[in-house]
PDB file of C-alpha atoms in Angstrom:
ATOM      1  CA  UNK A   5     -57.260  12.986  37.517  1.00  0.00           C
ATOM      2  CA  UNK A   6     -56.323   9.314  37.316  1.00  0.00           C
ATOM      3  CA  UNK A   7     -58.404   6.837  39.238  1.00  0.00           C
ATOM      4  CA  UNK A   8     -56.810   4.689  41.915  1.00  0.00           C
ATOM      5  CA  UNK A   9     -57.621   1.017  41.511  1.00  0.00           C
ATOM      6  CA  UNK A  10     -55.984  -1.718  43.574  1.00  0.00           C
ATOM      7  CA  UNK A  11     -56.992  -5.352  43.651  1.00  0.00           C
ATOM      8  CA  UNK A  12     -57.559  -6.829  47.077  1.00  0.00           C
ATOM      9  CA  UNK A  13     -55.269  -9.461  48.562  1.00  0.00           C
ATOM     10  CA  UNK A  14     -55.472 -11.682  51.650  1.00  0.00           C
ATOM     11  CA  UNK A  15     -53.960  -8.810  53.601  1.00  0.00           C
ATOM     12  CA  UNK A  16     -55.018  -5.640  51.820  1.00  0.00           C
ATOM     13  CA  UNK A  17     -58.385  -4.292  50.700  1.00  0.00           C
ATOM     14  CA  UNK A  18     -59.448  -3.531  47.162  1.00  0.00           C
ATOM     15  CA  UNK A  19     -59.555   0.146  46.360  1.00  0.00           C
ATOM     16  CA  UNK A  20     -61.513   1.962  43.718  1.00  0.00           C
ATOM     17  CA  UNK A  21     -61.230   5.745  43.961  1.00  0.00           C
ATOM     18  CA  UNK A  22     -62.773   7.542  41.006  1.00  0.00           C
ATOM     19  CA  UNK A  23     -62.374  11.316  40.810  1.00  0.00           C
ATOM     20  CA  UNK A  24     -64.647  11.682  37.772  1.00  0.00           C
ATOM     21  CA  UNK A  25     -67.660  10.173  39.523  1.00  0.00           C
ATOM     22  CA  UNK A  26     -66.720  11.124  43.104  1.00  0.00           C
ATOM     23  CA  UNK A  27     -67.287   7.492  44.113  1.00  0.00           C
ATOM     24  CA  UNK A  28     -64.712   5.880  46.357  1.00  0.00           C
ATOM     25  CA  UNK A  29     -64.712   2.291  47.566  1.00  0.00           C
ATOM     26  CA  UNK A  30     -62.601   0.415  50.078  1.00  0.00           C
ATOM     27  CA  UNK A  31     -63.504  -3.224  50.674  1.00  0.00           C
ATOM     28  CA  UNK A  32     -62.163  -6.564  51.833  1.00  0.00           C
ATOM     29  CA  UNK A  33     -59.672  -7.101  54.617  1.00  0.00           C
ATOM     30  CA  UNK A  34     -57.038  -4.729  55.801  1.00  0.00           C
ATOM     31  CA  UNK A  35     -54.421  -6.497  57.879  1.00  0.00           C
ATOM     32  CA  UNK A  36     -51.045  -5.482  56.392  1.00  0.00           C
ATOM     33  CA  UNK A  37     -48.034  -5.442  58.710  1.00  0.00           C
ATOM     34  CA  UNK A  38     -47.025  -2.131  57.232  1.00  0.00           C
ATOM     35  CA  UNK A  39     -50.153  -0.048  56.939  1.00  0.00           C
ATOM     36  CA  UNK A  40     -48.271   3.122  56.036  1.00  0.00           C
ATOM     37  CA  UNK A  41     -46.972   1.532  52.854  1.00  0.00           C
ATOM     38  CA  UNK A  42     -50.464   0.553  51.793  1.00  0.00           C
ATOM     39  CA  UNK A  43     -52.402   3.646  52.855  1.00  0.00           C
ATOM     40  CA  UNK A  44     -49.958   6.391  51.912  1.00  0.00           C
ATOM     41  CA  UNK A  45     -50.865   6.280  48.184  1.00  0.00           C
ATOM     42  CA  UNK A  46     -54.547   6.547  49.155  1.00  0.00           C
ATOM     43  CA  UNK A  47     -53.874   9.619  51.313  1.00  0.00           C
ATOM     44  CA  UNK A  48     -51.797  11.168  48.522  1.00  0.00           C
ATOM     45  CA  UNK A  49     -54.562  10.513  46.011  1.00  0.00           C
ATOM     46  CA  UNK A  50     -57.048  12.211  48.341  1.00  0.00           C
ATOM     47  CA  UNK A  51     -54.735  15.199  48.778  1.00  0.00           C
ATOM     48  CA  UNK A  52     -54.818  15.680  45.034  1.00  0.00           C
ATOM     49  CA  UNK A  53     -58.546  14.993  44.829  1.00  0.00           C
ATOM     50  CA  UNK A  54     -59.325  17.725  47.387  1.00  0.00           C
ATOM     51  CA  UNK A  55     -58.611  20.379  44.746  1.00  0.00           C
ATOM     52  CA  UNK A  56     -60.942  18.845  42.157  1.00  0.00           C
ATOM     53  CA  UNK A  57     -63.575  17.262  44.421  1.00  0.00           C
ATOM     54  CA  UNK A  58     -67.105  17.093  43.041  1.00  0.00           C
ATOM     55  CA  UNK A  59     -70.026  18.648  44.890  1.00  0.00           C
ATOM     56  CA  UNK A  60     -70.779  15.225  46.299  1.00  0.00           C
ATOM     57  CA  UNK A  61     -68.199  12.571  47.192  1.00  0.00           C
ATOM     58  CA  UNK A  62     -69.445   9.185  48.311  1.00  0.00           C
ATOM     59  CA  UNK A  63     -67.239   6.625  50.001  1.00  0.00           C
ATOM     60  CA  UNK A  64     -68.343   3.070  50.578  1.00  0.00           C
ATOM     61  CA  UNK A  65     -66.365   1.190  53.204  1.00  0.00           C
ATOM     62  CA  UNK A  66     -67.037  -2.527  53.479  1.00  0.00           C
ATOM     63  CA  UNK A  67     -64.321  -4.186  55.497  1.00  0.00           C
ATOM     64  CA  UNK A  68     -64.517  -7.702  56.773  1.00  0.00           C
ATOM     65  CA  UNK A  69     -61.530  -7.339  59.090  1.00  0.00           C
ATOM     66  CA  UNK A  70     -58.978  -4.692  59.817  1.00  0.00           C
ATOM     67  CA  UNK A  71     -56.029  -4.640  62.171  1.00  0.00           C
ATOM     68  CA  UNK A  72     -55.284  -1.893  64.668  1.00  0.00           C
ATOM     69  CA  UNK A  73     -52.449  -0.573  62.548  1.00  0.00           C
ATOM     70  CA  UNK A  74     -54.900  -0.010  59.658  1.00  0.00           C
ATOM     71  CA  UNK A  75     -57.419   1.637  61.961  1.00  0.00           C
ATOM     72  CA  UNK A  76     -55.355   4.803  62.255  1.00  0.00           C
ATOM     73  CA  UNK A  77     -54.931   5.061  58.489  1.00  0.00           C
ATOM     74  CA  UNK A  78     -58.627   4.490  57.865  1.00  0.00           C
ATOM     75  CA  UNK A  79     -59.135   7.438  60.188  1.00  0.00           C
ATOM     76  CA  UNK A  80     -56.648   9.433  58.084  1.00  0.00           C
ATOM     77  CA  UNK A  81     -58.650   8.642  54.937  1.00  0.00           C
ATOM     78  CA  UNK A  82     -61.837   9.814  56.637  1.00  0.00           C
ATOM     79  CA  UNK A  83     -60.122  12.944  57.958  1.00  0.00           C
ATOM     80  CA  UNK A  84     -59.096  13.851  54.407  1.00  0.00           C
ATOM     81  CA  UNK A  85     -62.735  13.540  53.403  1.00  0.00           C
ATOM     82  CA  UNK A  86     -63.699  15.743  56.320  1.00  0.00           C
ATOM     83  CA  UNK A  87     -61.319  18.378  54.973  1.00  0.00           C
ATOM     84  CA  UNK A  88     -63.077  18.197  51.610  1.00  0.00           C
ATOM     85  CA  UNK A  89     -66.311  18.690  53.458  1.00  0.00           C
ATOM     86  CA  UNK A  90     -65.206  21.474  55.797  1.00  0.00           C
ATOM     87  CA  UNK A  91     -62.530  23.366  53.929  1.00  0.00           C
ATOM     88  CA  UNK A  92     -63.715  22.890  50.354  1.00  0.00           C
ATOM     89  CA  UNK A  93     -67.378  23.068  51.409  1.00  0.00           C
ATOM     90  CA  UNK A  94     -68.314  19.973  49.411  1.00  0.00           C
ATOM     91  CA  UNK A  95     -70.739  17.298  50.504  1.00  0.00           C
ATOM     92  CA  UNK A  96     -69.293  13.962  51.642  1.00  0.00           C
ATOM     93  CA  UNK A  97     -71.243  10.862  52.568  1.00  0.00           C
ATOM     94  CA  UNK A  98     -69.909   7.668  54.081  1.00  0.00           C
ATOM     95  CA  UNK A  99     -71.671   4.355  53.595  1.00  0.00           C
ATOM     96  CA  UNK A 100     -70.370   1.971  56.247  1.00  0.00           C
ATOM     97  CA  UNK A 101     -71.198  -1.625  55.327  1.00  0.00           C
ATOM     98  CA  UNK A 102     -70.758  -4.633  57.565  1.00  0.00           C
ATOM     99  CA  UNK A 103     -71.509  -8.328  57.454  1.00  0.00           C
ATOM    100  CA  UNK A 104     -74.827  -9.482  58.788  1.00  0.00           C
ATOM    101  CA  UNK A 105     -74.704  -9.699  62.583  1.00  0.00           C
ATOM    102  CA  UNK A 106     -71.268  -8.077  62.832  1.00  0.00           C
ATOM    103  CA  UNK A 107     -72.276  -5.558  65.498  1.00  0.00           C
ATOM    104  CA  UNK A 108     -68.661  -4.860  66.385  1.00  0.00           C
ATOM    105  CA  UNK A 109     -67.939  -3.624  62.871  1.00  0.00           C
ATOM    106  CA  UNK A 110     -71.043  -1.444  62.993  1.00  0.00           C
ATOM    107  CA  UNK A 111     -69.941   0.020  66.318  1.00  0.00           C
ATOM    108  CA  UNK A 112     -66.502   0.668  64.886  1.00  0.00           C
ATOM    109  CA  UNK A 113     -68.251   2.717  62.200  1.00  0.00           C
ATOM    110  CA  UNK A 114     -70.052   4.662  64.902  1.00  0.00           C
ATOM    111  CA  UNK A 115     -66.697   5.371  66.560  1.00  0.00           C
ATOM    112  CA  UNK A 116     -65.399   6.792  63.284  1.00  0.00           C
ATOM    113  CA  UNK A 117     -68.569   8.804  62.764  1.00  0.00           C
ATOM    114  CA  UNK A 118     -68.265  10.373  66.229  1.00  0.00           C
ATOM    115  CA  UNK A 119     -64.580  11.047  65.886  1.00  0.00           C
ATOM    116  CA  UNK A 120     -64.712  12.604  62.386  1.00  0.00           C
ATOM    117  CA  UNK A 121     -68.107  14.295  62.502  1.00  0.00           C
ATOM    118  CA  UNK A 122     -68.866  13.010  58.978  1.00  0.00           C
ATOM    119  CA  UNK A 123     -72.325  11.830  58.000  1.00  0.00           C
ATOM    120  CA  UNK A 124     -72.511   7.998  58.006  1.00  0.00           C
ATOM    121  CA  UNK A 125     -75.179   5.640  56.789  1.00  0.00           C
ATOM    122  CA  UNK A 126     -75.044   1.969  57.809  1.00  0.00           C
ATOM    123  CA  UNK A 127     -75.795  -1.016  55.609  1.00  0.00           C
ATOM    124  CA  UNK A 128     -75.946  -4.551  56.938  1.00  0.00           C
ATOM    125  CA  UNK A 129     -74.942  -6.854  54.097  1.00  0.00           C
ATOM    126  CA  UNK A 130     -76.657 -10.220  53.825  1.00  0.00           C
ATOM    127  CA  UNK A 131     -74.289 -13.171  53.885  1.00  0.00           C
TER     128      UNK A 131
ATOM    129  CA  UNK B  16     -48.120 -26.301  82.357  1.00  0.00           C
ATOM    130  CA  UNK B  17     -50.325 -24.021  80.277  1.00  0.00           C
ATOM    131  CA  UNK B  18     -54.047 -24.783  80.043  1.00  0.00           C
ATOM    132  CA  UNK B  19     -53.465 -28.530  80.403  1.00  0.00           C
ATOM    133  CA  UNK B  20     -56.875 -29.602  79.138  1.00  0.00           C
ATOM    134  CA  UNK B  21     -56.851 -27.511  75.957  1.00  0.00           C
ATOM    135  CA  UNK B  22     -56.597 -29.230  72.581  1.00  0.00           C
ATOM    136  CA  UNK B  23     -54.271 -27.719  70.065  1.00  0.00           C
ATOM    137  CA  UNK B  24     -55.941 -26.681  66.780  1.00  0.00           C
ATOM    138  CA  UNK B  25     -53.067 -24.752  65.186  1.00  0.00           C
ATOM    139  CA  UNK B  26     -49.457 -24.684  66.281  1.00  0.00           C
ATOM    140  CA  UNK B  27     -46.456 -22.805  64.966  1.00  0.00           C
ATOM    141  CA  UNK B  28     -42.924 -22.728  66.294  1.00  0.00           C
ATOM    142  CA  UNK B  29     -40.088 -20.951  64.536  1.00  0.00           C
ATOM    143  CA  UNK B  30     -39.067 -17.604  63.111  1.00  0.00           C
ATOM    144  CA  UNK B  31     -41.879 -15.308  62.146  1.00  0.00           C
ATOM    145  CA  UNK B  32     -41.888 -13.410  58.871  1.00  0.00           C
ATOM    146  CA  UNK B  33     -44.560 -11.743  56.851  1.00  0.00           C
ATOM    147  CA  UNK B  34     -45.083 -14.850  54.728  1.00  0.00           C
ATOM    148  CA  UNK B  35     -45.714 -17.253  57.569  1.00  0.00           C
ATOM    149  CA  UNK B  36     -47.949 -14.731  59.354  1.00  0.00           C
ATOM    150  CA  UNK B  37     -50.262 -15.086  56.333  1.00  0.00           C
ATOM    151  CA  UNK B  38     -49.929 -18.885  56.346  1.00  0.00           C
ATOM    152  CA  UNK B  39     -50.716 -19.185  60.052  1.00  0.00           C
ATOM    153  CA  UNK B  40     -53.733 -16.894  59.671  1.00  0.00           C
ATOM    154  CA  UNK B  41     -54.982 -18.979  56.736  1.00  0.00           C
ATOM    155  CA  UNK B  42     -54.631 -22.053  58.894  1.00  0.00           C
ATOM    156  CA  UNK B  43     -56.495 -20.460  61.828  1.00  0.00           C
ATOM    157  CA  UNK B  44     -59.245 -19.309  59.496  1.00  0.00           C
ATOM    158  CA  UNK B  45     -59.712 -22.599  57.688  1.00  0.00           C
ATOM    159  CA  UNK B  46     -59.640 -24.657  60.914  1.00  0.00           C
ATOM    160  CA  UNK B  47     -62.143 -22.283  62.525  1.00  0.00           C
ATOM    161  CA  UNK B  48     -64.400 -22.602  59.491  1.00  0.00           C
ATOM    162  CA  UNK B  49     -64.045 -26.371  59.344  1.00  0.00           C
ATOM    163  CA  UNK B  50     -64.781 -26.556  63.059  1.00  0.00           C
ATOM    164  CA  UNK B  51     -68.130 -24.867  62.488  1.00  0.00           C
ATOM    165  CA  UNK B  52     -67.342 -21.918  64.750  1.00  0.00           C
ATOM    166  CA  UNK B  53     -70.026 -19.226  64.407  1.00  0.00           C
ATOM    167  CA  UNK B  54     -69.275 -16.021  62.507  1.00  0.00           C
ATOM    168  CA  UNK B  55     -69.034 -13.670  65.425  1.00  0.00           C
ATOM    169  CA  UNK B  56     -66.665 -15.903  67.421  1.00  0.00           C
ATOM    170  CA  UNK B  57     -64.642 -16.740  64.312  1.00  0.00           C
ATOM    171  CA  UNK B  58     -64.095 -13.057  63.619  1.00  0.00           C
ATOM    172  CA  UNK B  59     -62.960 -12.439  67.164  1.00  0.00           C
ATOM    173  CA  UNK B  60     -60.510 -15.349  66.948  1.00  0.00           C
ATOM    174  CA  UNK B  61     -59.142 -14.131  63.625  1.00  0.00           C
ATOM    175  CA  UNK B  62     -58.809 -10.528  64.774  1.00  0.00           C
ATOM    176  CA  UNK B  63     -57.025 -11.525  67.967  1.00  0.00           C
ATOM    177  CA  UNK B  64     -54.743 -13.894  66.032  1.00  0.00           C
ATOM    178  CA  UNK B  65     -53.833 -11.049  63.636  1.00  0.00           C
ATOM    179  CA  UNK B  66     -52.891  -8.702  66.465  1.00  0.00           C
ATOM    180  CA  UNK B  67     -50.999 -11.347  68.418  1.00  0.00           C
ATOM    181  CA  UNK B  68     -49.016 -12.500  65.367  1.00  0.00           C
ATOM    182  CA  UNK B  69     -48.231  -8.992  64.237  1.00  0.00           C
ATOM    183  CA  UNK B  70     -47.005  -8.150  67.730  1.00  0.00           C
ATOM    184  CA  UNK B  71     -44.632 -11.116  67.451  1.00  0.00           C
ATOM    185  CA  UNK B  72     -43.562 -10.029  63.977  1.00  0.00           C
ATOM    186  CA  UNK B  73     -42.889  -6.402  64.908  1.00  0.00           C
ATOM    187  CA  UNK B  74     -41.209  -7.074  68.216  1.00  0.00           C
ATOM    188  CA  UNK B  75     -39.001 -10.042  67.468  1.00  0.00           C
ATOM    189  CA  UNK B  76     -37.699  -9.305  63.964  1.00  0.00           C
ATOM    190  CA  UNK B  77     -34.801  -7.192  65.243  1.00  0.00           C
ATOM    191  CA  UNK B  78     -34.250  -8.867  68.611  1.00  0.00           C
ATOM    192  CA  UNK B  79     -30.553  -9.540  69.183  1.00  0.00           C
ATOM    193  CA  UNK B  80     -28.451 -10.506  72.154  1.00  0.00           C
ATOM    194  CA  UNK B  81     -24.680 -10.426  71.941  1.00  0.00           C
ATOM    195  CA  UNK B  82     -23.148 -13.881  71.916  1.00  0.00           C
ATOM    196  CA  UNK B  83     -26.431 -15.631  71.080  1.00  0.00           C
ATOM    197  CA  UNK B  84     -27.675 -16.577  67.657  1.00  0.00           C
ATOM    198  CA  UNK B  85     -30.413 -14.398  66.181  1.00  0.00           C
ATOM    199  CA  UNK B  86     -32.444 -17.456  65.237  1.00  0.00           C
ATOM    200  CA  UNK B  87     -32.422 -18.669  68.811  1.00  0.00           C
ATOM    201  CA  UNK B  88     -33.472 -15.219  70.099  1.00  0.00           C
ATOM    202  CA  UNK B  89     -36.211 -14.674  67.540  1.00  0.00           C
ATOM    203  CA  UNK B  90     -37.875 -18.038  67.756  1.00  0.00           C
ATOM    204  CA  UNK B  91     -41.533 -17.750  68.754  1.00  0.00           C
ATOM    205  CA  UNK B  92     -44.493 -20.021  69.390  1.00  0.00           C
ATOM    206  CA  UNK B  93     -48.074 -19.449  68.347  1.00  0.00           C
ATOM    207  CA  UNK B  94     -50.951 -21.665  69.298  1.00  0.00           C
ATOM    208  CA  UNK B  95     -54.717 -21.731  68.778  1.00  0.00           C
ATOM    209  CA  UNK B  96     -56.388 -24.070  71.265  1.00  0.00           C
ATOM    210  CA  UNK B  97     -59.746 -24.947  72.686  1.00  0.00           C
ATOM    211  CA  UNK B  98     -61.239 -26.577  75.713  1.00  0.00           C
ATOM    212  CA  UNK B  99     -64.885 -27.033  76.653  1.00  0.00           C
ATOM    213  CA  UNK B 100     -65.522 -23.389  77.417  1.00  0.00           C
ATOM    214  CA  UNK B 101     -62.971 -21.276  75.580  1.00  0.00           C
ATOM    215  CA  UNK B 102     -60.781 -20.803  72.565  1.00  0.00           C
ATOM    216  CA  UNK B 103     -57.272 -19.571  73.291  1.00  0.00           C
ATOM    217  CA  UNK B 104     -54.747 -17.625  71.263  1.00  0.00           C
ATOM    218  CA  UNK B 105     -51.347 -18.140  72.890  1.00  0.00           C
ATOM    219  CA  UNK B 106     -47.984 -16.724  71.894  1.00  0.00           C
ATOM    220  CA  UNK B 107     -44.573 -16.879  73.453  1.00  0.00           C
ATOM    221  CA  UNK B 108     -41.294 -15.163  72.738  1.00  0.00           C
ATOM    222  CA  UNK B 109     -38.082 -14.147  74.421  1.00  0.00           C
ATOM    223  CA  UNK B 110     -37.541 -10.675  75.759  1.00  0.00           C
ATOM    224  CA  UNK B 111     -35.468  -8.559  78.117  1.00  0.00           C
ATOM    225  CA  UNK B 112     -36.787  -8.085  81.656  1.00  0.00           C
ATOM    226  CA  UNK B 113     -36.861  -4.296  81.173  1.00  0.00           C
ATOM    227  CA  UNK B 114     -39.205  -4.723  78.199  1.00  0.00           C
ATOM    228  CA  UNK B 115     -41.386  -7.043  80.197  1.00  0.00           C
ATOM    229  CA  UNK B 116     -41.879  -4.326  82.829  1.00  0.00           C
ATOM    230  CA  UNK B 117     -43.272  -2.002  80.160  1.00  0.00           C
ATOM    231  CA  UNK B 118     -45.539  -4.705  78.735  1.00  0.00           C
ATOM    232  CA  UNK B 119     -46.750  -5.709  82.173  1.00  0.00           C
ATOM    233  CA  UNK B 120     -47.683  -2.130  83.003  1.00  0.00           C
ATOM    234  CA  UNK B 121     -49.686  -1.819  79.793  1.00  0.00           C
ATOM    235  CA  UNK B 122     -51.423  -5.162  80.328  1.00  0.00           C
ATOM    236  CA  UNK B 123     -52.306  -4.399  83.928  1.00  0.00           C
ATOM    237  CA  UNK B 124     -53.648  -1.037  82.868  1.00  0.00           C
ATOM    238  CA  UNK B 125     -56.011  -2.386  80.183  1.00  0.00           C
ATOM    239  CA  UNK B 126     -56.984  -5.366  82.325  1.00  0.00           C
ATOM    240  CA  UNK B 127     -58.308  -3.071  85.011  1.00  0.00           C
ATOM    241  CA  UNK B 128     -60.532  -0.970  82.751  1.00  0.00           C
ATOM    242  CA  UNK B 129     -64.287  -1.356  82.392  1.00  0.00           C
ATOM    243  CA  UNK B 130     -65.978  -1.833  79.007  1.00  0.00           C
ATOM    244  CA  UNK B 131     -66.780   1.879  78.848  1.00  0.00           C
ATOM    245  CA  UNK B 132     -63.276   2.912  79.888  1.00  0.00           C
ATOM    246  CA  UNK B 133     -61.803   0.629  77.217  1.00  0.00           C
ATOM    247  CA  UNK B 134     -64.007   2.195  74.574  1.00  0.00           C
ATOM    248  CA  UNK B 135     -62.935   5.656  75.687  1.00  0.00           C
ATOM    249  CA  UNK B 136     -59.255   4.688  75.704  1.00  0.00           C
ATOM    250  CA  UNK B 137     -59.584   3.105  72.250  1.00  0.00           C
ATOM    251  CA  UNK B 138     -60.957   6.356  70.832  1.00  0.00           C
ATOM    252  CA  UNK B 139     -58.317   8.406  72.595  1.00  0.00           C
ATOM    253  CA  UNK B 140     -55.439   6.317  71.249  1.00  0.00           C
ATOM    254  CA  UNK B 141     -57.049   6.037  67.793  1.00  0.00           C
ATOM    255  CA  UNK B 142     -57.069   9.816  67.481  1.00  0.00           C
ATOM    256  CA  UNK B 143     -53.714  10.640  69.095  1.00  0.00           C
ATOM    257  CA  UNK B 144     -51.879  10.812  65.747  1.00  0.00           C
ATOM    258  CA  UNK B 145     -49.071   8.624  67.032  1.00  0.00           C
ATOM    259  CA  UNK B 146     -47.587   5.528  65.496  1.00  0.00           C
ATOM    260  CA  UNK B 147     -44.689   3.608  66.964  1.00  0.00           C
ATOM    261  CA  UNK B 148     -41.440   3.355  65.009  1.00  0.00           C
ATOM    262  CA  UNK B 149     -42.503  -0.177  64.116  1.00  0.00           C
ATOM    263  CA  UNK B 150     -45.834   0.941  62.700  1.00  0.00           C
ATOM    264  CA  UNK B 151     -47.830  -0.153  65.742  1.00  0.00           C
ATOM    265  CA  UNK B 152     -50.837   1.921  66.661  1.00  0.00           C
ATOM    266  CA  UNK B 153     -50.662   1.274  70.423  1.00  0.00           C
ATOM    267  CA  UNK B 154     -54.133  -0.231  70.107  1.00  0.00           C
ATOM    268  CA  UNK B 155     -53.319  -3.954  70.013  1.00  0.00           C
ATOM    269  CA  UNK B 156     -53.762  -4.780  73.699  1.00  0.00           C
ATOM    270  CA  UNK B 157     -56.831  -2.537  73.990  1.00  0.00           C
ATOM    271  CA  UNK B 158     -58.421  -4.180  70.954  1.00  0.00           C
ATOM    272  CA  UNK B 159     -57.638  -7.739  72.092  1.00  0.00           C
ATOM    273  CA  UNK B 160     -58.940  -6.979  75.583  1.00  0.00           C
ATOM    274  CA  UNK B 161     -62.172  -5.563  74.123  1.00  0.00           C
ATOM    275  CA  UNK B 162     -62.690  -8.409  71.674  1.00  0.00           C
ATOM    276  CA  UNK B 163     -61.934 -11.086  74.265  1.00  0.00           C
ATOM    277  CA  UNK B 164     -63.944  -9.545  77.076  1.00  0.00           C
ATOM    278  CA  UNK B 165     -61.546 -11.221  79.522  1.00  0.00           C
ATOM    279  CA  UNK B 166     -58.353 -10.099  81.161  1.00  0.00           C
ATOM    280  CA  UNK B 167     -55.268 -10.661  79.021  1.00  0.00           C
ATOM    281  CA  UNK B 168     -53.204 -13.294  80.799  1.00  0.00           C
ATOM    282  CA  UNK B 169     -49.470 -13.713  80.740  1.00  0.00           C
ATOM    283  CA  UNK B 170     -46.601 -15.685  82.219  1.00  0.00           C
ATOM    284  CA  UNK B 171     -43.065 -14.583  82.697  1.00  0.00           C
ATOM    285  CA  UNK B 172     -40.350 -17.209  83.062  1.00  0.00           C
ATOM    286  CA  UNK B 173     -36.797 -15.940  83.576  1.00  0.00           C
ATOM    287  CA  UNK B 174     -34.303 -17.992  81.587  1.00  0.00           C
ATOM    288  CA  UNK B 175     -31.095 -16.400  82.778  1.00  0.00           C
ATOM    289  CA  UNK B 176     -29.993 -12.995  84.060  1.00  0.00           C
ATOM    290  CA  UNK B 177     -30.635 -11.202  80.809  1.00  0.00           C
ATOM    291  CA  UNK B 178     -33.513 -13.058  79.194  1.00  0.00           C
ATOM    292  CA  UNK B 179     -36.996 -14.284  79.935  1.00  0.00           C
ATOM    293  CA  UNK B 180     -39.736 -16.141  78.135  1.00  0.00           C
ATOM    294  CA  UNK B 181     -42.990 -14.232  77.842  1.00  0.00           C
ATOM    295  CA  UNK B 182     -46.215 -16.148  77.259  1.00  0.00           C
ATOM    296  CA  UNK B 183     -49.356 -14.279  76.342  1.00  0.00           C
ATOM    297  CA  UNK B 184     -52.856 -15.752  76.426  1.00  0.00           C
ATOM    298  CA  UNK B 185     -56.136 -14.358  75.102  1.00  0.00           C
ATOM    299  CA  UNK B 186     -59.367 -16.242  75.815  1.00  0.00           C
ATOM    300  CA  UNK B 187     -62.533 -16.192  73.747  1.00  0.00           C
ATOM    301  CA  UNK B 188     -65.741 -17.518  75.236  1.00  0.00           C
ATOM    302  CA  UNK B 189     -67.250 -20.374  73.208  1.00  0.00           C
ATOM    303  CA  UNK B 190     -70.756 -19.869  74.414  1.00  0.00           C
ATOM    304  CA  UNK B 191     -71.200 -16.222  73.638  1.00  0.00           C
ATOM    305  CA  UNK B 192     -72.038 -16.633  69.975  1.00  0.00           C
ATOM    306  CA  UNK B 193     -74.761 -14.208  69.008  1.00  0.00           C
ATOM    307  CA  UNK B 194     -77.997 -15.610  67.749  1.00  0.00           C
TER     308      UNK B 194
END
């Protein structure tokens, strides 16, 4: 399965989803006006990945900013991973990274952890 | 007059499109950085500016009134200001009174919620699987209210029988920067 690699812009995050290694990364800022347009290819990639998911899938999320319109699609990405975990019975881990002192971003991660029931680890990145 | 003692840091007046949303945000970010605003406050300012500008973008791009030019109807103002105690993100745009009623109800609702209630509402709306036909998540006011920590303020000035000017103000405390 082809990897999904997108370079980040001032409005959209960089994406590196690799099916062969089971390592997924989403980082940068996510403030597009049209979040559907940006996130739909990611959701479609994950739909395809579900069938070939490795025993362990790791996703690293390190977002500096995201807008409320992205927040629902980030949840969709995480829900797809939950399906891999629950339906396909594969292990999924989420590493939620945030800038040093950015407690709000950490708490946002906790919201996602509670809502999805996925296992999160938190990493505070030094500036 | 609005916040008479506040100094203007960034000002925009005109038609909003996806290109100038990016330019205004760049301006807000670079002025906030140059002004030595701490990380936590700078992030709040940027996040609130994103939501406020995208609200303008989504809700004015197709605003038309028969007999009036689209440019006149869609013109908006955005301003980033400061006084001794607060930073302010201020927007204004034209709207119909019936739309104002809906906005006012939403604003009054989030303004009256406690921190815990806002958190609960945020989670509820985040997980409701609904997106507006303009791509909005219905989370903008909740998020701005949470990030600001203050009530979202607004003014409503009727212009004629069918139109009014809506001014929206979000405050950010200058002295709450985390150590």
